[in-house]
PDB file of C-alpha atoms in Angstrom:
ATOM      1  CA  MET T  27     -18.331 -17.181  -0.391  1.00 94.00           C
ATOM      2  CA  ASN T  28     -20.891 -14.853  -1.870  1.00 96.00           C
ATOM      3  CA  GLN T  29     -19.178 -13.253  -4.863  1.00 97.00           C
ATOM      4  CA  HIS T  30     -21.271 -10.086  -4.565  1.00 98.00           C
ATOM      5  CA  PHE T  31     -20.060  -9.612  -0.992  1.00 97.00           C
ATOM      6  CA  ALA T  32     -16.445 -10.249  -2.018  1.00 97.00           C
ATOM      7  CA  SER T  33     -16.782  -7.779  -4.921  1.00 98.00           C
ATOM      8  CA  LEU T  34     -18.225  -5.133  -2.610  1.00 98.00           C
ATOM      9  CA  VAL T  35     -15.419  -5.537  -0.065  1.00 98.00           C
ATOM     10  CA  MET T  36     -12.685  -5.615  -2.690  1.00 98.00           C
ATOM     11  CA  GLY T  37     -14.161  -2.643  -4.564  1.00 98.00           C
ATOM     12  CA  ILE T  38     -14.260  -0.458  -1.451  1.00 98.00           C
ATOM     13  CA  ALA T  39     -10.787  -1.677  -0.463  1.00 97.00           C
ATOM     14  CA  ALA T  40      -9.396  -0.776  -3.904  1.00 96.00           C
ATOM     15  CA  GLN T  41     -10.855   2.727  -3.628  1.00 95.00           C
ATOM     16  CA  ALA T  42      -9.364   3.143  -0.130  1.00 96.00           C
ATOM     17  CA  GLN T  43      -5.976   1.923  -1.341  1.00 95.00           C
ATOM     18  CA  ALA T  44      -6.056   4.332  -4.277  1.00 93.00           C
ATOM     19  CA  ALA T  45      -6.893   7.191  -1.906  1.00 93.00           C
ATOM     20  CA  LEU T  46      -4.045   6.169   0.416  1.00 94.00           C
ATOM     21  CA  GLU T  47      -1.737   6.432  -2.592  1.00 92.00           C
ATOM     22  CA  GLY T  48      -3.142   9.887  -3.380  1.00 89.00           C
ATOM     23  CA  HIS T  49      -4.991   8.845  -6.532  1.00 88.00           C
ATOM     24  CA  LEU T  50      -8.303  10.669  -6.765  1.00 86.00           C
ATOM     25  CA  PRO T  51     -10.511  11.283  -9.780  1.00 81.00           C
ATOM     26  CA  ALA T  52     -10.051  14.788 -11.181  1.00 83.00           C
ATOM     27  CA  GLU T  53     -13.727  15.529 -10.492  1.00 85.00           C
ATOM     28  CA  ALA T  54     -13.592  14.401  -6.836  1.00 80.00           C
ATOM     29  CA  PRO T  55     -15.462  16.956  -4.690  1.00 83.00           C
ATOM     30  CA  ILE T  56     -13.141  16.269  -1.735  1.00 81.00           C
ATOM     31  CA  THR T  57      -9.435  16.721  -2.345  1.00 83.00           C
ATOM     32  CA  ASP T  58      -8.146  15.290   0.968  1.00 89.00           C
ATOM     33  CA  ALA T  59      -7.239  11.762  -0.136  1.00 92.00           C
ATOM     34  CA  ARG T  60      -6.457  10.616   3.418  1.00 92.00           C
ATOM     35  CA  LEU T  61      -9.910  11.718   4.591  1.00 93.00           C
ATOM     36  CA  ILE T  62     -11.492   9.755   1.742  1.00 93.00           C
ATOM     37  CA  ALA T  63      -9.377   6.705   2.650  1.00 95.00           C
ATOM     38  CA  GLN T  64     -10.416   6.982   6.300  1.00 96.00           C
ATOM     39  CA  THR T  65     -14.086   7.220   5.332  1.00 96.00           C
ATOM     40  CA  LEU T  66     -13.850   4.125   3.128  1.00 97.00           C
ATOM     41  CA  ILE T  67     -11.991   2.173   5.820  1.00 98.00           C
ATOM     42  CA  ASP T  68     -14.608   3.230   8.359  1.00 98.00           C
ATOM     43  CA  THR T  69     -17.300   2.028   5.948  1.00 98.00           C
ATOM     44  CA  LEU T  70     -15.695  -1.418   5.808  1.00 98.00           C
ATOM     45  CA  GLY T  71     -15.468  -1.396   9.620  1.00 98.00           C
ATOM     46  CA  MET T  72     -19.170  -0.598   9.851  1.00 98.00           C
ATOM     47  CA  LEU T  73     -19.909  -3.423   7.408  1.00 98.00           C
ATOM     48  CA  GLN T  74     -17.912  -5.760   9.638  1.00 98.00           C
ATOM     49  CA  GLU T  75     -19.867  -4.695  12.724  1.00 98.00           C
ATOM     50  CA  LYS T  76     -23.263  -4.931  11.033  1.00 98.00           C
ATOM     51  CA  THR T  77     -22.585  -8.384   9.554  1.00 97.00           C
ATOM     52  CA  SER T  78     -20.962  -9.858  12.658  1.00 97.00           C
ATOM     53  CA  GLY T  79     -22.092 -13.454  13.126  1.00 97.00           C
ATOM     54  CA  ARG T  80     -23.752 -13.575   9.696  1.00 97.00           C
ATOM     55  CA  LEU T  81     -20.772 -14.190   7.421  1.00 97.00           C
ATOM     56  CA  ASP T  82     -19.301 -17.517   6.433  1.00 97.00           C
ATOM     57  CA  ASP T  83     -15.670 -18.155   7.398  1.00 97.00           C
ATOM     58  CA  ASP T  84     -14.249 -17.081   4.027  1.00 97.00           C
ATOM     59  CA  GLU T  85     -16.226 -13.819   4.010  1.00 98.00           C
ATOM     60  CA  ARG T  86     -15.230 -13.053   7.600  1.00 98.00           C
ATOM     61  CA  ARG T  87     -11.542 -13.721   6.890  1.00 98.00           C
ATOM     62  CA  LEU T  88     -11.617 -11.594   3.735  1.00 98.00           C
ATOM     63  CA  LEU T  89     -13.108  -8.635   5.576  1.00 98.00           C
ATOM     64  CA  GLU T  90     -10.722  -9.028   8.540  1.00 98.00           C
ATOM     65  CA  GLN T  91      -7.656  -9.258   6.289  1.00 98.00           C
ATOM     66  CA  VAL T  92      -8.655  -6.315   4.109  1.00 98.00           C
ATOM     67  CA  LEU T  93      -9.397  -4.133   7.133  1.00 98.00           C
ATOM     68  CA  ALA T  94      -6.180  -5.076   8.920  1.00 97.00           C
ATOM     69  CA  ASP T  95      -4.110  -4.297   5.830  1.00 96.00           C
ATOM     70  CA  LEU T  96      -5.815  -0.970   5.153  1.00 97.00           C
ATOM     71  CA  ARG T  97      -5.652   0.133   8.795  1.00 96.00           C
ATOM     72  CA  ILE T  98      -1.937  -0.627   8.972  1.00 96.00           C
ATOM     73  CA  ARG T  99      -1.316   1.275   5.743  1.00 95.00           C
ATOM     74  CA  TYR T 100      -3.394   4.214   6.958  1.00 95.00           C
ATOM     75  CA  VAL T 101      -1.661   4.446  10.340  1.00 94.00           C
ATOM     76  CA  SER T 102       1.821   4.047   8.871  1.00 92.00           C
ATOM     77  CA  GLY T 103       1.065   6.916   6.493  1.00 83.00           C
ATOM     78  CA  GLY T 104       0.142   9.398   9.213  1.00 48.00           C
ATOM     79  CA  GLY T 105      -3.420  10.437   8.373  1.00 47.00           C
ATOM     80  CA  PRO T 106      -5.242  13.727   8.775  1.00 45.00           C
ATOM     81  CA  ALA T 107      -4.560  15.962  11.764  1.00 38.00           C
ATOM     82  CA  GLY T 108      -6.163  14.619  14.918  1.00 35.00           C
ATOM     83  CA  SER T 109      -6.886  11.166  13.490  1.00 39.00           C
ATOM     84  CA  ALA T 110      -4.960   9.438  16.254  1.00 38.00           C
ATOM     85  CA  ARG T 111      -7.304  11.002  18.804  1.00 31.00           C
ATOM     86  CA  HIS T 112     -10.562  10.938  16.884  1.00 33.00           C
ATOM     87  CA  GLY T 113     -10.282   8.232  14.239  1.00 40.00           C
ATOM     88  CA  TRP T 114     -11.124   4.552  14.192  1.00 42.00           C
ATOM     89  CA  ALA T 115      -7.686   3.635  15.546  1.00 42.00           C
ATOM     90  CA  ASP T 116      -8.926   4.339  19.086  1.00 40.00           C
ATOM     91  CA  ALA T 117     -12.451   2.970  18.614  1.00 42.00           C
ATOM     92  CA  PRO T 118     -13.429   0.096  20.896  1.00 41.00           C
ATOM     93  CA  ARG T 119     -13.307  -3.266  19.172  1.00 43.00           C
ATOM     94  CA  SER T 120     -16.014  -5.876  19.505  1.00 44.00           C
ATOM     95  CA  SER T 121     -14.849  -9.444  19.924  1.00 40.00           C
TER      96      SER T 121
END
């Protein structure tokens, strides 16, 4: 596994998790932590789409596991108004 890839995924995931828990830097220009979490989760989803077929098995599993965990945490927490209709939860999945 490429350690730079793993660090990127885990770094974005840690930021998303912190936002889901409501922890934002005092100087954050956006104060809606759930919106920030959704944006970071969407970023990881885009990374998954753009790297499809180009990751080794460990990298693919890491990204899948991180995304599944974050998406479950996001959905179980509610999310911003309208997210169920307009968020990634309803986006078509590629197989």
